[in-house]
Amino acid sequence: MILVTGGTGYIGSHACVALTQAGFEVLVLDNLSNSTAGVIDRIARICGRRPAFIEGDIRNESLLAQVLGGYRVDAIMHFAGLKAVGESVEQPLQYYDNNVVGTHSLLKAMREKRVRAMVFSSSATVYSPTEPMPLSECAARRASNPYGRTKLVLEDMIEDVYAADPDTSFARLRYFNPVGAHESGLIGENPKGFPNNLMPYVCQVAAGVREKLSVFGGDYPTVDGTGVRDFIHVMDLVEGHVVALRHCLASRGLLTVNLGTGQGTSVLQLVHAFESANGCVVPHELVGRRDGDVAESWADTRLAREVLGWRTKRGIEEMCRDSWRWQLNSTQEHCT
Ligand SMILES: NC(=O)c1ccc[n+]([C@@H]2O[C@H](COP(=O)([O-])OP(=O)(O)OC[C@H]3O[C@@H](n4cnc5c(N)ncnc54)[C@H](O)[C@@H]3O)[C@@H](O)[C@H]2O)c1
C-alpha cells in the first residue's frame, strides 16, 4: 500500500489516479486545509476503486504512528504542504511549521515503523535564479522566499536521513510548472480564494469569474518580453512519480530529478494557445515585473530519461484543453 499525503490536493489526487491505475493500493492522509473530501469520490469514479482516506495532519505524530502501524505501508508519496510563495513571505512560521515540522514528523514515523521509501515533492524554485538554462539537477540552489527555503531544508533533511540509513530509498522530484487536469474533467486544481498560479487564473478569466489577467513583466529578454516557463501536464507529472516510486521500491538510493518537458513557453504564448485550443478570449494586460520572478526557467530532462526512462507525452494544447474542461465542470465555490 502507498500512503499519499496531501492526496486530495491538486497533484496528489492525480497521483492517486495514476497509482490506482498502475495497480497500487492507495491510502490518502490529508487535513483538507486546501482541498475537500469529495475528491475521494471523484478519484473513485475515475478509477472504479476507492482509495482509503484518513482526515488528519502530518504533524500529528500519534496519528502517524497509528496509520503506519495499522496499514502495511510500503512507501510514501509526500505531497502535503503549503505552496503559496506570497503567503509564505507573510506567514513564514506557518510554512516552516507545516512543511518542515510536518515532514520531520513523517520521516520520524517512517523510520520508527520501518517504511523504507519516499517520493518527495520538491520544486524548481530551489534553483538559483542566476543559473543558465536549461536547469540541470546539479545547478546551484538558492531560494528567494520562505516557501522555497522550506523545500531546500527538506531536500537537505532527506539527504541526511538517507545518509544515516542507506538501506532506505528516496526520490526528490523537482517539479517545473504543473498545469492541466485529468481528461475526465472530474479532478483538477481548485485554489481556494485568489489563484497563485497562472493557469487557474487564465481559466477564471476565460470563464468570466475574473475580469482580466495581469501579465507581470513585458520587458524580459525573452521571445515576446513575457516570462518563460516549463509547463508540464499534471498527468505526465504523476506518471513520472509512479516510475520514480517503482525505482525506489526496486533499489536503495537517493535520487534527485527534474520533472519538466524541457520546453519553455512564454506567458503570452500560453494565453494564445489557450484561446485557440478552447475558442475563447482571455482579456489580459501587461503590467510591471513582480518581485522574485525570473525571466525564464526550463528543465534539463536528460536525467529523468536516462535514470527513469520517463518523458512527457502531452503538449501545451492538451494542457489548455484539459484545464478548461475542468474549469467548466468544477463548481465555482472557491473562486470568489
Ligand atoms: N502545484 C505546483 O505548482 C507545485 C510546484 C512545485 C512543487 N509543488 C509541491 O507539490 C506538493 C503538492 O502541491 P499541490 O499543487 O498539489 O498543492 P495542494 O495545496 O493542491 O495540495 C496539498 C494538499 O496537502 C494538504 N495538506 C497541507 N498541509 C497538510 C498537513 N499538514 N497535513 C495533511 N495534509 C496537508 C492540503 O489540504 C492539500 O490537499 C506541495 O508540496 C507543493 O509544494 C507544487
Tab-separated table of C-alpha atoms and ligand atoms in Angstrom:
chain	number	residue	atom	x	y	z
A	1	MET	CA	0.000	0.000	0.000
A	2	ILE	CA	1.175	3.528	-0.795
A	3	LEU	CA	0.482	6.324	1.687
A	4	VAL	CA	-0.266	9.530	-0.236
A	5	THR	CA	-0.039	12.610	1.987
A	6	GLY	CA	-1.921	15.568	0.512
A	7	GLY	CA	-3.769	13.075	-1.682
A	8	THR	CA	-6.922	15.175	-2.057
A	9	GLY	CA	-4.902	18.155	-3.336
A	10	TYR	CA	-4.200	19.053	-6.940
A	11	ILE	CA	-1.166	16.888	-7.713
A	12	GLY	CA	-1.885	14.294	-5.020
A	13	SER	CA	-5.349	13.487	-6.407
A	14	HIS	CA	-3.926	12.898	-9.885
A	15	ALA	CA	-1.205	10.745	-8.320
A	16	CYS	CA	-3.906	8.649	-6.623
A	17	VAL	CA	-5.457	8.037	-10.046
A	18	ALA	CA	-2.126	7.117	-11.648
A	19	LEU	CA	-1.172	4.846	-8.724
A	20	THR	CA	-4.539	3.085	-8.642
A	21	GLN	CA	-4.471	2.575	-12.398
A	22	ALA	CA	-0.939	1.182	-12.093
A	23	GLY	CA	-2.287	-1.430	-9.647
A	24	PHE	CA	-1.195	0.076	-6.302
A	25	GLU	CA	-3.423	0.189	-3.213
A	26	VAL	CA	-3.708	3.802	-2.053
A	27	LEU	CA	-4.219	5.314	1.389
A	28	VAL	CA	-4.731	9.099	1.498
A	29	LEU	CA	-3.862	11.258	4.511
A	30	ASP	CA	-4.946	14.892	4.170
A	31	ASN	CA	-6.060	17.570	6.619
A	32	LEU	CA	-8.287	19.185	3.929
A	33	SER	CA	-6.714	22.610	4.534
A	34	ASN	CA	-6.640	23.173	0.753
A	35	SER	CA	-8.968	20.503	-0.611
A	36	THR	CA	-12.226	18.697	0.060
A	37	ALA	CA	-13.119	15.100	0.919
A	38	GLY	CA	-15.352	14.958	-2.185
A	39	VAL	CA	-12.180	14.493	-4.244
A	40	ILE	CA	-12.030	10.893	-2.974
A	41	ASP	CA	-15.430	10.199	-4.615
A	42	ARG	CA	-14.136	11.660	-7.868
A	43	ILE	CA	-10.992	9.526	-7.788
A	44	ALA	CA	-13.243	6.501	-7.187
A	45	ARG	CA	-15.415	7.465	-10.177
A	46	ILE	CA	-12.388	7.707	-12.456
A	47	CYS	CA	-10.698	4.509	-11.250
A	48	GLY	CA	-13.629	2.306	-10.273
A	49	ARG	CA	-11.787	1.814	-6.988
A	50	ARG	CA	-11.868	3.956	-3.882
A	51	PRO	CA	-8.674	4.896	-2.056
A	52	ALA	CA	-8.758	4.583	1.726
A	53	PHE	CA	-8.947	8.039	3.313
A	54	ILE	CA	-7.934	9.422	6.684
A	55	GLU	CA	-8.566	13.052	7.503
A	56	GLY	CA	-5.609	14.209	9.549
A	57	ASP	CA	-2.455	16.241	9.780
A	58	ILE	CA	1.085	15.035	9.093
A	59	ARG	CA	2.214	16.940	12.202
A	60	ASN	CA	0.066	14.663	14.359
A	61	GLU	CA	2.702	12.149	15.487
A	62	SER	CA	0.337	9.777	17.298
A	63	LEU	CA	-1.911	9.653	14.238
A	64	LEU	CA	1.097	8.864	12.027
A	65	ALA	CA	2.137	6.037	14.358
A	66	GLN	CA	-1.410	4.690	14.230
A	67	VAL	CA	-1.593	4.916	10.424
A	68	LEU	CA	1.798	3.351	9.746
A	69	GLY	CA	1.172	0.761	12.468
A	70	GLY	CA	-2.307	-0.103	11.212
A	71	TYR	CA	-1.686	-0.422	7.466
A	72	ARG	CA	1.061	-2.235	5.598
A	73	VAL	CA	2.629	0.835	4.004
A	74	ASP	CA	5.414	0.031	1.528
A	75	ALA	CA	6.183	3.625	0.553
A	76	ILE	CA	5.051	7.214	0.972
A	77	MET	CA	4.287	9.766	-1.709
A	78	HIS	CA	4.555	13.018	0.152
A	79	PHE	CA	2.602	15.956	-1.320
A	80	ALA	CA	1.172	17.524	1.861
A	81	GLY	CA	2.377	21.066	2.300
A	82	LEU	CA	1.686	24.740	1.779
A	83	LYS	CA	2.811	26.166	-1.548
A	84	ALA	CA	1.896	29.838	-1.998
A	85	VAL	CA	5.036	31.955	-2.337
A	86	GLY	CA	3.356	35.269	-1.393
A	87	GLU	CA	1.654	33.782	1.648
A	88	SER	CA	4.964	32.259	2.749
A	89	VAL	CA	6.507	35.751	2.833
A	90	GLU	CA	3.668	36.976	5.057
A	91	GLN	CA	3.452	33.871	7.271
A	92	PRO	CA	6.874	32.215	7.266
A	93	LEU	CA	6.375	30.388	10.575
A	94	GLN	CA	3.242	28.703	9.261
A	95	TYR	CA	5.282	27.449	6.289
A	96	TYR	CA	8.158	26.171	8.411
A	97	ASP	CA	5.684	24.522	10.770
A	98	ASN	CA	3.563	22.852	8.128
A	99	ASN	CA	6.252	21.917	5.626
A	100	VAL	CA	9.376	21.389	7.739
A	101	VAL	CA	7.890	20.194	11.046
A	102	GLY	CA	5.303	18.113	9.146
A	103	THR	CA	7.905	16.359	7.002
A	104	HIS	CA	10.140	15.861	10.036
A	105	SER	CA	7.256	14.034	11.787
A	106	LEU	CA	6.681	11.929	8.711
A	107	LEU	CA	10.366	10.975	8.372
A	108	LYS	CA	10.488	10.092	12.060
A	109	ALA	CA	7.399	7.905	11.812
A	110	MET	CA	8.814	6.284	8.684
A	111	ARG	CA	11.995	5.344	10.486
A	112	GLU	CA	10.157	4.070	13.566
A	113	LYS	CA	7.777	1.923	11.513
A	114	ARG	CA	10.489	0.868	9.066
A	115	VAL	CA	8.887	2.245	5.915
A	116	ARG	CA	11.804	2.335	3.505
A	117	ALA	CA	10.809	4.511	0.540
A	118	MET	CA	9.541	8.039	-0.043
A	119	VAL	CA	8.853	10.111	-3.133
A	120	PHE	CA	9.027	13.778	-2.188
A	121	SER	CA	7.558	16.864	-3.932
A	122	SER	CA	10.337	19.344	-4.405
A	123	SER	CA	10.315	22.244	-6.808
A	124	ALA	CA	12.345	24.046	-9.450
A	125	THR	CA	12.090	27.012	-7.111
A	126	VAL	CA	15.163	25.575	-5.313
A	127	TYR	CA	17.401	26.616	-8.243
A	128	SER	CA	19.372	29.821	-8.003
A	129	PRO	CA	17.839	32.498	-10.271
A	130	THR	CA	21.205	33.205	-11.864
A	131	GLU	CA	21.779	29.688	-13.246
A	132	PRO	CA	21.823	29.259	-17.044
A	133	MET	CA	19.086	27.342	-18.898
A	134	PRO	CA	18.239	24.542	-19.086
A	135	LEU	CA	18.414	23.845	-15.354
A	136	SER	CA	20.164	20.586	-14.624
A	137	GLU	CA	19.961	18.821	-11.281
A	138	CYS	CA	23.494	19.893	-10.386
A	139	ALA	CA	22.761	23.616	-10.873
A	140	ALA	CA	23.354	25.754	-7.788
A	141	ARG	CA	20.455	26.000	-5.354
A	142	ARG	CA	19.301	29.237	-3.730
A	143	ALA	CA	15.771	30.004	-2.686
A	144	SER	CA	14.460	33.538	-2.694
A	145	ASN	CA	11.408	33.143	-0.440
A	146	PRO	CA	10.345	31.185	2.676
A	147	TYR	CA	8.388	28.594	0.646
A	148	GLY	CA	11.474	27.823	-1.445
A	149	ARG	CA	13.614	27.705	1.679
A	150	THR	CA	11.340	25.055	3.209
A	151	LYS	CA	11.966	22.931	0.095
A	152	LEU	CA	15.727	23.467	0.421
A	153	VAL	CA	15.662	22.479	4.094
A	154	LEU	CA	13.580	19.397	3.285
A	155	GLU	CA	15.828	18.299	0.444
A	156	ASP	CA	18.761	18.510	2.874
A	157	MET	CA	16.858	16.768	5.681
A	158	ILE	CA	16.051	13.881	3.360
A	159	GLU	CA	19.672	13.661	2.242
A	160	ASP	CA	20.821	13.431	5.884
A	161	VAL	CA	18.207	10.797	6.723
A	162	TYR	CA	19.268	8.742	3.723
A	163	ALA	CA	22.966	9.074	4.642
A	164	ALA	CA	22.236	7.779	8.152
A	165	ASP	CA	20.385	4.740	6.787
A	166	PRO	CA	21.440	3.804	3.252
A	167	ASP	CA	19.019	0.898	3.358
A	168	THR	CA	16.291	3.442	2.519
A	169	SER	CA	15.248	4.946	-0.771
A	170	PHE	CA	14.211	8.493	-1.576
A	171	ALA	CA	13.291	10.377	-4.736
A	172	ARG	CA	13.344	14.165	-4.586
A	173	LEU	CA	11.356	15.286	-7.612
A	174	ARG	CA	11.789	18.893	-8.709
A	175	TYR	CA	8.628	19.982	-10.490
A	176	PHE	CA	8.606	22.777	-13.026
A	177	ASN	CA	5.121	24.260	-13.684
A	178	PRO	CA	2.324	21.691	-13.351
A	179	VAL	CA	-0.875	22.605	-15.234
A	180	GLY	CA	-3.827	20.779	-16.773
A	181	ALA	CA	-6.181	18.269	-15.268
A	182	HIS	CA	-7.327	14.676	-15.671
A	183	GLU	CA	-9.055	14.231	-19.040
A	184	SER	CA	-12.333	13.262	-17.308
A	185	GLY	CA	-12.674	16.847	-16.010
A	186	LEU	CA	-13.501	15.360	-12.584
A	187	ILE	CA	-10.369	16.486	-10.753
A	188	GLY	CA	-8.085	19.485	-11.200
A	189	GLU	CA	-6.569	22.464	-9.465
A	190	ASN	CA	-9.132	24.150	-7.265
A	191	PRO	CA	-7.458	27.052	-5.498
A	192	LYS	CA	-9.274	28.466	-2.514
A	193	GLY	CA	-9.545	32.229	-2.967
A	194	PHE	CA	-7.212	34.111	-5.283
A	195	PRO	CA	-5.281	31.772	-7.627
A	196	ASN	CA	-1.496	31.884	-7.191
A	197	ASN	CA	-0.722	30.047	-10.385
A	198	LEU	CA	-1.137	31.247	-13.943
A	199	MET	CA	-3.385	28.553	-15.455
A	200	PRO	CA	-6.205	28.676	-12.863
A	201	TYR	CA	-6.168	32.442	-13.291
A	202	VAL	CA	-6.384	32.147	-17.092
A	203	CYS	CA	-9.306	29.718	-16.687
A	204	GLN	CA	-11.147	32.013	-14.309
A	205	VAL	CA	-10.706	34.996	-16.636
A	206	ALA	CA	-11.912	32.942	-19.614
A	207	ALA	CA	-14.937	31.868	-17.552
A	208	GLY	CA	-15.721	35.492	-16.652
A	209	VAL	CA	-15.091	34.922	-12.936
A	210	ARG	CA	-12.272	37.487	-13.083
A	211	GLU	CA	-12.124	40.490	-15.368
A	212	LYS	CA	-8.661	40.234	-16.855
A	213	LEU	CA	-5.269	38.634	-16.465
A	214	SER	CA	-2.358	40.793	-15.377
A	215	VAL	CA	0.806	39.598	-17.098
A	216	PHE	CA	3.714	40.549	-14.867
A	217	GLY	CA	6.561	41.918	-16.967
A	218	GLY	CA	6.589	42.539	-20.706
A	219	ASP	CA	10.233	43.583	-20.951
A	220	TYR	CA	12.140	40.403	-20.140
A	221	PRO	CA	14.836	39.344	-22.636
A	222	THR	CA	12.597	36.538	-23.950
A	223	VAL	CA	10.807	35.709	-27.205
A	224	ASP	CA	7.977	38.222	-26.608
A	225	GLY	CA	9.106	40.002	-23.435
A	226	THR	CA	6.983	37.896	-21.059
A	227	GLY	CA	8.332	35.285	-18.633
A	228	VAL	CA	9.099	31.821	-19.998
A	229	ARG	CA	8.227	28.681	-18.022
A	230	ASP	CA	8.316	24.921	-18.465
A	231	PHE	CA	4.641	23.932	-18.212
A	232	ILE	CA	4.088	20.232	-17.607
A	233	HIS	CA	0.776	18.370	-17.799
A	234	VAL	CA	-0.149	17.103	-14.337
A	235	MET	CA	-0.817	13.591	-15.713
A	236	ASP	CA	2.702	13.445	-17.166
A	237	LEU	CA	3.997	14.676	-13.807
A	238	VAL	CA	2.237	11.984	-11.785
A	239	GLU	CA	3.192	9.277	-14.262
A	240	GLY	CA	6.770	10.373	-13.521
A	241	HIS	CA	6.001	9.787	-9.824
A	242	VAL	CA	4.839	6.241	-10.456
A	243	VAL	CA	8.061	5.472	-12.338
A	244	ALA	CA	10.118	7.082	-9.552
A	245	LEU	CA	8.194	5.060	-6.966
A	246	ARG	CA	8.937	1.799	-8.787
A	247	HIS	CA	12.594	2.855	-8.924
A	248	CYS	CA	12.602	3.477	-5.144
A	249	LEU	CA	10.886	0.175	-4.407
A	250	ALA	CA	13.334	-1.741	-6.600
A	251	SER	CA	16.594	-0.224	-5.331
A	252	ARG	CA	18.135	1.693	-2.457
A	253	GLY	CA	19.414	5.202	-3.032
A	254	LEU	CA	18.788	8.932	-3.163
A	255	LEU	CA	17.560	10.199	-6.494
A	256	THR	CA	17.103	13.879	-7.342
A	257	VAL	CA	15.462	14.527	-10.650
A	258	ASN	CA	13.714	17.269	-12.611
A	259	LEU	CA	10.183	16.700	-13.855
A	260	GLY	CA	9.586	19.063	-16.754
A	261	THR	CA	9.169	18.949	-20.513
A	262	GLY	CA	12.448	20.679	-21.361
A	263	GLN	CA	10.472	23.248	-23.417
A	264	GLY	CA	9.959	26.870	-22.487
A	265	THR	CA	6.656	28.608	-23.254
A	266	SER	CA	6.090	32.302	-22.626
A	267	VAL	CA	3.092	33.558	-20.679
A	268	LEU	CA	1.667	35.216	-23.808
A	269	GLN	CA	2.240	32.053	-25.852
A	270	LEU	CA	0.304	30.119	-23.223
A	271	VAL	CA	-2.551	32.639	-23.261
A	272	HIS	CA	-2.787	32.471	-27.068
A	273	ALA	CA	-2.580	28.658	-27.051
A	274	PHE	CA	-5.408	28.603	-24.508
A	275	GLU	CA	-7.553	30.914	-26.646
A	276	SER	CA	-7.073	28.874	-29.801
A	277	ALA	CA	-7.414	25.454	-28.107
A	278	ASN	CA	-10.671	26.434	-26.419
A	279	GLY	CA	-12.142	29.039	-28.760
A	280	CYS	CA	-12.409	31.656	-26.053
A	281	VAL	CA	-10.943	35.030	-25.216
A	282	VAL	CA	-8.663	35.796	-22.279
A	283	PRO	CA	-8.555	39.564	-21.731
A	284	HIS	CA	-5.113	40.483	-20.442
A	285	GLU	CA	-2.828	43.430	-19.856
A	286	LEU	CA	0.913	43.771	-19.417
A	287	VAL	CA	1.901	45.224	-16.037
A	288	GLY	CA	5.225	45.705	-14.252
A	289	ARG	CA	7.502	42.856	-13.251
A	290	ARG	CA	6.784	41.071	-9.985
A	291	ASP	CA	9.489	40.824	-7.303
A	292	GLY	CA	11.235	37.479	-7.252
A	293	ASP	CA	10.165	36.337	-10.753
A	294	VAL	CA	12.881	35.122	-13.111
A	295	ALA	CA	12.861	35.792	-16.858
A	296	GLU	CA	12.937	32.144	-17.836
A	297	SER	CA	13.043	28.665	-16.391
A	298	TRP	CA	13.019	25.289	-18.055
A	299	ALA	CA	14.328	21.857	-17.231
A	300	ASP	CA	17.179	19.766	-18.434
A	301	THR	CA	15.292	16.471	-18.723
A	302	ARG	CA	18.181	14.135	-19.563
A	303	LEU	CA	18.479	12.570	-16.124
A	304	ALA	CA	14.767	11.697	-15.969
A	305	ARG	CA	15.106	9.990	-19.361
A	306	GLU	CA	18.334	8.177	-18.509
A	307	VAL	CA	17.562	7.023	-14.965
A	308	LEU	CA	13.787	6.637	-15.064
A	309	GLY	CA	13.172	6.144	-18.781
A	310	TRP	CA	10.449	8.776	-18.392
A	311	ARG	CA	9.492	11.593	-20.704
A	312	THR	CA	6.396	13.759	-21.099
A	313	LYS	CA	3.767	12.894	-23.703
A	314	ARG	CA	1.303	15.787	-23.576
A	315	GLY	CA	1.709	19.194	-25.227
A	316	ILE	CA	0.525	22.729	-24.494
A	317	GLU	CA	-2.735	22.296	-26.413
A	318	GLU	CA	-3.747	19.306	-24.294
A	319	MET	CA	-2.777	21.179	-21.116
A	320	CYS	CA	-5.052	24.072	-22.150
A	321	ARG	CA	-7.964	21.853	-23.212
A	322	ASP	CA	-7.877	19.749	-20.047
A	323	SER	CA	-7.591	22.804	-17.773
A	324	TRP	CA	-10.618	24.380	-19.442
A	325	ARG	CA	-12.706	21.183	-19.268
A	326	TRP	CA	-12.010	21.048	-15.530
A	327	GLN	CA	-12.906	24.733	-15.135
A	328	LEU	CA	-16.227	24.173	-16.910
A	329	ASN	CA	-17.029	21.065	-14.878
A	330	SER	CA	-15.941	22.257	-11.476
A	331	THR	CA	-18.061	24.335	-9.192
A	332	GLN	CA	-17.293	27.989	-8.712
A	333	GLU	CA	-17.443	27.731	-4.922
A	334	HIS	CA	-13.785	28.608	-4.305
A	335	CYS	CA	-13.447	31.282	-6.963
A	336	THR	CA	-14.600	34.344	-5.115
B	1	LIG	N1	1.443	22.997	-7.871
B	1	LIG	C1	2.659	23.441	-8.118
B	1	LIG	O1	2.844	24.324	-8.946
B	1	LIG	C2	3.854	22.835	-7.412
B	1	LIG	C3	5.143	23.050	-7.934
B	1	LIG	C4	6.242	22.514	-7.270
B	1	LIG	C5	6.062	21.763	-6.104
B	1	LIG	N2	4.805	21.590	-5.618
B	1	LIG	C6	4.633	20.817	-4.376
B	1	LIG	O2	3.790	19.727	-4.612
B	1	LIG	C7	3.026	19.431	-3.430
B	1	LIG	C8	1.563	19.360	-3.804
B	1	LIG	O3	1.164	20.584	-4.387
B	1	LIG	P1	-0.323	20.840	-4.915
B	1	LIG	O4	-0.218	21.818	-6.018
B	1	LIG	O5	-0.999	19.557	-5.135
B	1	LIG	O6	-0.917	21.593	-3.639
B	1	LIG	P2	-2.375	21.446	-2.982
B	1	LIG	O7	-2.493	22.552	-1.984
B	1	LIG	O8	-3.417	21.333	-4.011
B	1	LIG	O9	-2.248	20.040	-2.230
B	1	LIG	C9	-1.624	19.889	-0.987
B	1	LIG	C10	-2.546	19.050	-0.100
B	1	LIG	O10	-1.910	18.852	1.143
B	1	LIG	C11	-2.862	19.052	2.187
B	1	LIG	N3	-2.097	19.471	3.369
B	1	LIG	C12	-1.408	20.630	3.545
B	1	LIG	N4	-0.810	20.619	4.757
B	1	LIG	C13	-1.093	19.427	5.330
B	1	LIG	C14	-0.760	18.827	6.567
B	1	LIG	N5	-0.021	19.471	7.470
B	1	LIG	N6	-1.232	17.589	6.840
B	1	LIG	C15	-2.007	16.929	5.947
B	1	LIG	N7	-2.369	17.453	4.767
B	1	LIG	C16	-1.911	18.696	4.463
B	1	LIG	C17	-3.836	20.095	1.656
B	1	LIG	O11	-5.110	20.014	2.255
B	1	LIG	C18	-3.890	19.726	0.178
B	1	LIG	O12	-4.938	18.801	-0.084
B	1	LIG	C19	3.355	20.533	-2.435
B	1	LIG	O13	4.324	20.035	-1.525
B	1	LIG	C20	3.950	21.632	-3.286
B	1	LIG	O14	4.880	22.412	-2.568
B	1	LIG	C21	3.703	22.081	-6.245
